[in-house]
Tab-separated table of C-alpha atoms in Angstrom:
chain	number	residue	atom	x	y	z
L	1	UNK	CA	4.615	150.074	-26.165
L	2	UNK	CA	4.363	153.922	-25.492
L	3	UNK	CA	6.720	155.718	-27.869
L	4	UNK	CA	7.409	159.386	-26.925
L	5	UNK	CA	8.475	162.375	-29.368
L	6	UNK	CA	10.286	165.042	-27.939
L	7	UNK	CA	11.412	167.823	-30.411
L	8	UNK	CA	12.186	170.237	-28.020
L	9	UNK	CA	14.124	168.303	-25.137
L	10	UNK	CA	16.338	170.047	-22.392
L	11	UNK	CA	18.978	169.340	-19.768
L	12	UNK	CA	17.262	170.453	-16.547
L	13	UNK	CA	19.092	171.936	-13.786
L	14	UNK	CA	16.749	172.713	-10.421
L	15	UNK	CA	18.483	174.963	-7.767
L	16	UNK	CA	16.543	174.952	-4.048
L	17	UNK	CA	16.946	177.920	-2.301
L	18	UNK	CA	14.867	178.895	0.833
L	19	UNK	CA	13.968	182.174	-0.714
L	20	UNK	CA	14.061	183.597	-3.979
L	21	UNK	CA	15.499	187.511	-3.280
L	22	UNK	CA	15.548	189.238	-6.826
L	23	UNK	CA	19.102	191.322	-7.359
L	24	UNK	CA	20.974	189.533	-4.260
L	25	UNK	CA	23.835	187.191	-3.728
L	26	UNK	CA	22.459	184.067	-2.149
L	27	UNK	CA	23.622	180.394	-1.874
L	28	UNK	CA	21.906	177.230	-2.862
L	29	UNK	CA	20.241	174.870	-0.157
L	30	UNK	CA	20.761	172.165	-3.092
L	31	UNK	CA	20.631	171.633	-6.461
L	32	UNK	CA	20.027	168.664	-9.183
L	33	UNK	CA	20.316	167.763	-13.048
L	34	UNK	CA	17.843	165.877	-14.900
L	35	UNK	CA	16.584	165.204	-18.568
L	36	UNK	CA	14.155	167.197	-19.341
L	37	UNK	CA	11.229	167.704	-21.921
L	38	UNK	CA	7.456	166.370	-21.673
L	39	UNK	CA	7.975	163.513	-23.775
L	40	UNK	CA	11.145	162.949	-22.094
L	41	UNK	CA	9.725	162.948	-18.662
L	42	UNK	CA	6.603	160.358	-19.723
L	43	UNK	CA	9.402	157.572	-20.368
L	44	UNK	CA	11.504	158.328	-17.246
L	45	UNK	CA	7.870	157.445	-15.169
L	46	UNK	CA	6.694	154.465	-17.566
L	47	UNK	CA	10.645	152.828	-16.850
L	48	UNK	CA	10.437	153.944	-13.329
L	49	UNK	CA	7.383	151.593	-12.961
L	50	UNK	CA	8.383	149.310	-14.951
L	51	UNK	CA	6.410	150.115	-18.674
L	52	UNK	CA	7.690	149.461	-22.177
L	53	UNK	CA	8.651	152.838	-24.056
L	54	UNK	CA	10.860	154.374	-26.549
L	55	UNK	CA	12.003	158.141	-26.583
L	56	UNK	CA	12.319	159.926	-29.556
L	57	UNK	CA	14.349	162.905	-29.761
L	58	UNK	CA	16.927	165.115	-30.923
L	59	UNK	CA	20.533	165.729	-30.018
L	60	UNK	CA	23.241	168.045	-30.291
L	61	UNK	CA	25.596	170.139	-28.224
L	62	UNK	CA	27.525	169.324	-24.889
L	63	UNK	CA	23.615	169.562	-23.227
L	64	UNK	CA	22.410	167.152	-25.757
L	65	UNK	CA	25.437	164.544	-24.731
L	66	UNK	CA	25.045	164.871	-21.012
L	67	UNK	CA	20.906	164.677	-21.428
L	68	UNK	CA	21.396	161.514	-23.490
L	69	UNK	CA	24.086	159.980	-21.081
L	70	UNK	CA	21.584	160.773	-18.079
L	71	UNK	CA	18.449	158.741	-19.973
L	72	UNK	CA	21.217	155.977	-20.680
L	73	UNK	CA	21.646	156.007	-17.042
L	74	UNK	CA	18.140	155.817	-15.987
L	75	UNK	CA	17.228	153.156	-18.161
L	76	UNK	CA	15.190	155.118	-20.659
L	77	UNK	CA	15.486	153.390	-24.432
L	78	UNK	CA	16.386	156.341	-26.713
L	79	UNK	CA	16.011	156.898	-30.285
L	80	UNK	CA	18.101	160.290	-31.070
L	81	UNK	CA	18.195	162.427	-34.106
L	82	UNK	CA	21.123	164.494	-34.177
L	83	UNK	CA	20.717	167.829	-35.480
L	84	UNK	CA	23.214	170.610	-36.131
L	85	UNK	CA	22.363	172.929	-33.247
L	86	UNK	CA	22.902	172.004	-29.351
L	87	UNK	CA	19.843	171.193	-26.906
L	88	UNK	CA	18.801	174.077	-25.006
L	89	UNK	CA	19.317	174.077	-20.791
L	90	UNK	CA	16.844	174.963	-18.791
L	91	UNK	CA	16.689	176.613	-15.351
L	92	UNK	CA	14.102	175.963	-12.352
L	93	UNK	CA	14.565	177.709	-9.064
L	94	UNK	CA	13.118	175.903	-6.481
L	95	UNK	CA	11.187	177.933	-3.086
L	96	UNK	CA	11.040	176.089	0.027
L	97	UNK	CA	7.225	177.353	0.123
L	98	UNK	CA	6.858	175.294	-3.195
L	99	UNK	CA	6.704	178.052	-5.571
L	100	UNK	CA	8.792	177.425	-8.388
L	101	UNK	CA	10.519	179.839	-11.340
L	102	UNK	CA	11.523	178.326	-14.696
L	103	UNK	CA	13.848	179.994	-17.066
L	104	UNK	CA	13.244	177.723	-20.776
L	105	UNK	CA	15.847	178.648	-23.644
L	106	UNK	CA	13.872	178.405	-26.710
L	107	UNK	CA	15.671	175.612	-28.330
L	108	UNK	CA	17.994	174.843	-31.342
L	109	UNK	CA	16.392	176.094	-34.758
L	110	UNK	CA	15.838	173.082	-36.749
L	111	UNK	CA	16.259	172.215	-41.029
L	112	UNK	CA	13.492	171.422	-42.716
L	113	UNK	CA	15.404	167.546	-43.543
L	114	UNK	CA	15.764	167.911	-38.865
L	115	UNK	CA	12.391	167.874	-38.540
L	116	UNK	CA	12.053	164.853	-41.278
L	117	UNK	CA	13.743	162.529	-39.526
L	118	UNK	CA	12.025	163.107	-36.263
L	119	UNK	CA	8.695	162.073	-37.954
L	120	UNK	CA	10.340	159.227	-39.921
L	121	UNK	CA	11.588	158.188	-36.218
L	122	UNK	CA	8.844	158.738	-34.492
L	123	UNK	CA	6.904	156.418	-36.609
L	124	UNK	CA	9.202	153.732	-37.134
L	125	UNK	CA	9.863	153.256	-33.379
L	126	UNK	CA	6.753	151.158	-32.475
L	127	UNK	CA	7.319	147.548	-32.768
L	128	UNK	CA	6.740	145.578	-35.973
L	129	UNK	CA	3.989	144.107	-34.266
L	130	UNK	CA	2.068	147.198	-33.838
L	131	UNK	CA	2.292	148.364	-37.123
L	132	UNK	CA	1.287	145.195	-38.771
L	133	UNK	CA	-2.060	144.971	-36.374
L	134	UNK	CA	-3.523	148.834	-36.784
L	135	UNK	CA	-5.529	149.060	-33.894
L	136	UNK	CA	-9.774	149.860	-34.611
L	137	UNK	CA	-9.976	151.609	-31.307
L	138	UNK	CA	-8.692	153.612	-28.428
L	139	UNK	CA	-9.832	151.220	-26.007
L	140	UNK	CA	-7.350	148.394	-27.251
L	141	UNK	CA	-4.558	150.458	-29.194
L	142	UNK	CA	-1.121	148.110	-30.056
L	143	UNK	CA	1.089	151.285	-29.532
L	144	UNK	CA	1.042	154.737	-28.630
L	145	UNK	CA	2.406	157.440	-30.019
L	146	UNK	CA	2.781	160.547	-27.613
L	147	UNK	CA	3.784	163.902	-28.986
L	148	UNK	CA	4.930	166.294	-26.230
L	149	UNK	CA	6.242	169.545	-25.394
L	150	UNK	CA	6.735	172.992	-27.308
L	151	UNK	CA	8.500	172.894	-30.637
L	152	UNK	CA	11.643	174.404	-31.127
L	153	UNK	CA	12.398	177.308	-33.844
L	154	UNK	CA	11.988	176.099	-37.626
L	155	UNK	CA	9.350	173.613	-36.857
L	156	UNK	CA	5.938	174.776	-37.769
L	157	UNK	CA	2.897	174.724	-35.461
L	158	UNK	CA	1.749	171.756	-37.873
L	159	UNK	CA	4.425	169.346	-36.595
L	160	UNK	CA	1.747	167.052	-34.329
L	161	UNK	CA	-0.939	167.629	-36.716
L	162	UNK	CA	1.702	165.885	-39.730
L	163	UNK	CA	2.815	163.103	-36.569
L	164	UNK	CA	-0.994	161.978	-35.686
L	165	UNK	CA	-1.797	161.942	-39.278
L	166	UNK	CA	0.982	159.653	-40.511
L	167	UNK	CA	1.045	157.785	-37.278
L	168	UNK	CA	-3.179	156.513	-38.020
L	169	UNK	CA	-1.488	154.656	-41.037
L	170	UNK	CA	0.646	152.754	-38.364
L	171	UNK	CA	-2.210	151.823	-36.762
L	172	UNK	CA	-0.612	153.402	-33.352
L	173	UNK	CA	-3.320	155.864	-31.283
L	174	UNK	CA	-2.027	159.163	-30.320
L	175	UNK	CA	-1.607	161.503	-27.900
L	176	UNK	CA	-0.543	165.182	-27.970
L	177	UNK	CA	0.592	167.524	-24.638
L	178	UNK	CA	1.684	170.709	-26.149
L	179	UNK	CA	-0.057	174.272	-26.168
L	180	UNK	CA	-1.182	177.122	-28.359
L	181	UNK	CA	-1.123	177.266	-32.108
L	182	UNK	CA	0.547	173.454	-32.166
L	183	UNK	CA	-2.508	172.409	-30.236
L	184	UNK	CA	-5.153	174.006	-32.450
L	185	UNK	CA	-3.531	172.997	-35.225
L	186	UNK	CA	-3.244	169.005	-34.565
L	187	UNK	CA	-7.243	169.075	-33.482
L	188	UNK	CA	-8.307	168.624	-37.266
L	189	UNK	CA	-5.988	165.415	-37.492
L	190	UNK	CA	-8.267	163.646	-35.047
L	191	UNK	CA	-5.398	162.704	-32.171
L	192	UNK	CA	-7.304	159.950	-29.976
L	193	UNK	CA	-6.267	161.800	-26.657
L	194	UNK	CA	-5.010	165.472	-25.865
L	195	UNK	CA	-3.810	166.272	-22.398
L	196	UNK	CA	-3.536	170.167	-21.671
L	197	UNK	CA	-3.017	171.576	-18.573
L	198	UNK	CA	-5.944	174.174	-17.093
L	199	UNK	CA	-4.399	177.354	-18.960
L	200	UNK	CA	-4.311	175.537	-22.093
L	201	UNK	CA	-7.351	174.055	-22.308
L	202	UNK	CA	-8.646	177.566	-21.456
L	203	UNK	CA	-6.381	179.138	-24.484
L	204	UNK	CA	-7.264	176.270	-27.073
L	205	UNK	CA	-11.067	176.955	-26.316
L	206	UNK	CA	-10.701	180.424	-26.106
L	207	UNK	CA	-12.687	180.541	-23.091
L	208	UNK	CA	-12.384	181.653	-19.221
L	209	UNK	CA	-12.058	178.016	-17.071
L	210	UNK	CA	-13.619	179.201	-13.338
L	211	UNK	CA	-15.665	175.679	-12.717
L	212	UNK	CA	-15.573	171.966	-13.488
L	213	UNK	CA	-18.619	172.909	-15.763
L	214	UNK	CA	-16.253	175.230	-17.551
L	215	UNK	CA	-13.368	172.901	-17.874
L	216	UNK	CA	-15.698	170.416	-19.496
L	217	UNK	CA	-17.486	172.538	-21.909
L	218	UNK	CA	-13.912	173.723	-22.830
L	219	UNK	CA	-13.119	169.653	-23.375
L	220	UNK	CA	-16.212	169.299	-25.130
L	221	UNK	CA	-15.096	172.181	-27.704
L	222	UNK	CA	-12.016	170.127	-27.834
L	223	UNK	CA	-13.644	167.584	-29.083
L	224	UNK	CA	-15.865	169.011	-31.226
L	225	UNK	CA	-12.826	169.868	-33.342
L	226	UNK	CA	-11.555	166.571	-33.636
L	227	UNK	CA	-10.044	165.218	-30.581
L	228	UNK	CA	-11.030	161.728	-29.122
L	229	UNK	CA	-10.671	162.688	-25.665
L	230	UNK	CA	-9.301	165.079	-23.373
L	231	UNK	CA	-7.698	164.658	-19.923
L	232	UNK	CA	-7.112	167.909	-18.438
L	233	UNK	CA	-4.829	168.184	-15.695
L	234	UNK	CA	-6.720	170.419	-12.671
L	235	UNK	CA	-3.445	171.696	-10.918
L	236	UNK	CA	-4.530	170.566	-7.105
L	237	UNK	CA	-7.977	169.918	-8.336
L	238	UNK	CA	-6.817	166.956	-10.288
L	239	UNK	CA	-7.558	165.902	-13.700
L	240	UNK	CA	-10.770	165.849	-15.556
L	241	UNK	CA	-11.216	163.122	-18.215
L	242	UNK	CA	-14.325	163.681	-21.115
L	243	UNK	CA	-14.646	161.462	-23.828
L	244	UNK	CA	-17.564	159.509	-25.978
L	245	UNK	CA	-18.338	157.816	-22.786
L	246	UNK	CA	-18.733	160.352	-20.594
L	247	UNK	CA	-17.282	162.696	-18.116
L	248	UNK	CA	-15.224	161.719	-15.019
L	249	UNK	CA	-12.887	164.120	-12.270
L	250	UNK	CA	-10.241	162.687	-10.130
L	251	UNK	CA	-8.183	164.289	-6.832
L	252	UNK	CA	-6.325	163.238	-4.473
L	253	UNK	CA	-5.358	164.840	-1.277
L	254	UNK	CA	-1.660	165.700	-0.880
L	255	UNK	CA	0.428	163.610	1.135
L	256	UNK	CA	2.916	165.961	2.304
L	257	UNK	CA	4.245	169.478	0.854
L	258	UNK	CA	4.623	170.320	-2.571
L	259	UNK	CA	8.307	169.914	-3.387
L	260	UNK	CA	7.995	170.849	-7.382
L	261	UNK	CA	5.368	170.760	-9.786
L	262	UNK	CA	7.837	170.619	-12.528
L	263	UNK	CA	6.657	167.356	-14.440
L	264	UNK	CA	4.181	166.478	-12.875
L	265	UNK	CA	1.987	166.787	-16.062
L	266	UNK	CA	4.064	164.381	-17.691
L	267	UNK	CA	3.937	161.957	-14.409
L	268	UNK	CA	0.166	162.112	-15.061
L	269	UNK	CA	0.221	161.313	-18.633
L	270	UNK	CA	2.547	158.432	-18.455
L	271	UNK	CA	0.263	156.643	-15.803
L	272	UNK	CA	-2.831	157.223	-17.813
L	273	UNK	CA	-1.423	155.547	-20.907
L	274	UNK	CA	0.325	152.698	-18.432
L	275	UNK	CA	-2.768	152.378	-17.103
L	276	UNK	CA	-4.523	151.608	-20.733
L	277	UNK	CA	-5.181	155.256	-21.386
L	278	UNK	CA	-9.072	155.279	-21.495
L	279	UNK	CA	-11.479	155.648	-19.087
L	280	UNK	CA	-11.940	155.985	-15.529
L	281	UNK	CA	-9.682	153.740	-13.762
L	282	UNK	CA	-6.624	155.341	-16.529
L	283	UNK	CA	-7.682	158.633	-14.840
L	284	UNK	CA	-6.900	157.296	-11.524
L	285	UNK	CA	-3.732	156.331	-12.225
L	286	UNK	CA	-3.234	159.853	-14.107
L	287	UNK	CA	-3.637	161.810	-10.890
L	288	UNK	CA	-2.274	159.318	-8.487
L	289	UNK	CA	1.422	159.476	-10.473
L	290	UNK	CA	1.127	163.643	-11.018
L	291	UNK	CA	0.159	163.723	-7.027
L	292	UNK	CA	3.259	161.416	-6.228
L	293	UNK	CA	5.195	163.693	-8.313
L	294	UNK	CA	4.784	167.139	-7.024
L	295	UNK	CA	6.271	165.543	-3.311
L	296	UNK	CA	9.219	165.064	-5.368
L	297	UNK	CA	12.437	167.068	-5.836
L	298	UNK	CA	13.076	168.701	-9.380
L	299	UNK	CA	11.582	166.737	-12.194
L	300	UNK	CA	12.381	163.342	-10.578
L	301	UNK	CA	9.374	160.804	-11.377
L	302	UNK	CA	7.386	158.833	-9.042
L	303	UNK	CA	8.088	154.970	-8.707
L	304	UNK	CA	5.806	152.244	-7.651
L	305	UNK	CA	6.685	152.861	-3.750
L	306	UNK	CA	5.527	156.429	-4.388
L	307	UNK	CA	2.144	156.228	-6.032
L	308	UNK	CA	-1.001	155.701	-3.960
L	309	UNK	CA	-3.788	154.685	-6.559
L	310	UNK	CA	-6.262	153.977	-3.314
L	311	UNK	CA	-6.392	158.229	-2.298
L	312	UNK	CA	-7.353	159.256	-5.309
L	313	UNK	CA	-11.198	159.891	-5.696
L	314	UNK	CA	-13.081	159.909	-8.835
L	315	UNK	CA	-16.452	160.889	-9.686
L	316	UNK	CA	-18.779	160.532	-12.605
L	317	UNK	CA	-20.818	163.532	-13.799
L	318	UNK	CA	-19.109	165.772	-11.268
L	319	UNK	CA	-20.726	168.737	-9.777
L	320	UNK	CA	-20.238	171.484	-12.974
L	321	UNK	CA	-20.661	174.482	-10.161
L	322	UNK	CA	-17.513	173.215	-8.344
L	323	UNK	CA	-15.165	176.454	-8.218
L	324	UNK	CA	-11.833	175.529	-9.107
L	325	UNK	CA	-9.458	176.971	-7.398
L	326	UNK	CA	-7.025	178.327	-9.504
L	327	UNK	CA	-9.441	179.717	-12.366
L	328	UNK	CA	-7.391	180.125	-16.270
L	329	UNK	CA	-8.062	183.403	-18.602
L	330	UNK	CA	-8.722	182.453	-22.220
């Protein structure tokens, strides 16, 4: 069982148009709704292939009723906590050349009894079984608890650090996908796995990320202040996995043009933890369902018939000189 937490979820809407032209009147080539937010987006891929998971998150406002109706609708098992203040709506405007704009509201400002009730949800949502058999290590957790996404105004930048440490008591491992001063903050609480992208791996070590060697010594310093692992998502370069065992990069080449990029962070993380979430063959399956995902339209996530696990190449101990192509700033 994978149970997500999403405190900051979103009604997505993705409009295509061949060109962006700033200050001009120009019509849509197409245009799509989805539920949206990380956490969100891990369960839509673990029930598009077929993977036991529970969403966590709040609701409120006509955005919050349509984004709970579209996760009824795809299948996704929700557990919502309403809160006074609607869901925020998000904007992506789609290129034809691939690049892609997002306009992100900042989200409804939550009460301090809000934000209660997501962590008392978040941890009771793993099955009894899984809390009556705490787990002694990452390589055989009975649940997972995944913490994704920003945090919405009135929630503190302690929020994951508060959900890792009351879900070790559950006996659940944890993940946590978010950025900045959350990040930092949940390192101390010891999360088993953290999954930033390349800027925020390069902002939570406060270092420049040019080469794979960079990117790992950044994981390392990760690490170092508390987390288990770290799988780092590489953009086109893939995904870089370090943890007590070692150190291991994936890629895989592209199978056609990039469509959107939009969740395809979240594609990765839900086949790493579908795929056991540790180790080498986990990081295969991480960058085999993010590259299935950017060939897709909007945030829509891969299914089996998408997802080529034989492209994708990993390597142990990869070359630390390798120049990444799209270097981060600290």
């Amino acid at each position: 069982m994978i149970v997500t937490v999403t405190a900051n979820p979103s009604l997505d809407r993705t409009i295509e148009v061949d060109r962006l032209r700033r200050g001009e009147v120009q019509r849509a080539i197409g245009d799509r709704v989805d539920p949206g937010g990380k956490g969100v987006n891990v369960s839509r891929a673990l029930v598009a292939n077929g993977h036991a998971t529970r969403a966590v998150l709040i609701s409120g406002g006509h955005a919050g009723t349509e984004l709970l109706d579209l996760l009824a609708e795809a299948g996704v098992p929700i557990i919502e906590v309403p809160v006074s203040q609607g869901v925020r709506s998000n904007l992506t405007l789609a290129e034809a050349d691939g690049t892609v704009t997002k306009l992100n509201e900042a989200g409804p400002v939550l009460r301090a009894e809000e934000i209660e009730e997501l962590l008392d949800a978040a941890i009771a949502a793993p099955p009894n079984y899984a809390l009556q058999t705490p787990s002694s290590s990452i390589d055989r957790p009975t649940a997972w608890i995944a913490g994704c996404g920003s945090l919405p105004p009135g929630v503190g930048a302690d929020f994951y650090a508060l959900l890792v440490a009351r879900a070790r008591e559950t006996g659940a491992a944890t993940v946590i996908d978010t950025s900045g001063a959350a990040l930092e903050s949940c390192l101390a609480s010891q999360p088993d796995l953290v999954k930033p992208n390349l800027e925020e791996l390069a902002e939570a070590a406060h270092t420049p990320i040019a080469t794979l060697g960079d990117a790992v010594a950044a994981a390392e310093a990760l690490r170092e202040a508390g987390a288990g692992a770290v799988l780092a998502s590489l953009g086109a370069e893939g995904a870089v996995l370090v943890d007590g065992a070692g150190v291991w990069h994936a890629r895989a080449p592209l199978a056609g043009p990039v469509a959107s990029t939009v969740g395809a962070g979240d594609a990765a993380l839900a086949g790493f933890l579908a795929a056991g979430g540790h180790g080498p063959d986990a990081l295969a399956a991480a960058v085999a369902w993010g590259t299935a995902a950017v060939a897709l339209p909007g945030s829509v996530m891969p299914g089996p018939n998408d997802i080529d696990l034989s492209a994708v190449h990993v390597v142990r101990d990869p070359d630390p000189d390798h120049v990444l192509s799209s270097p981060a700033a600290s």
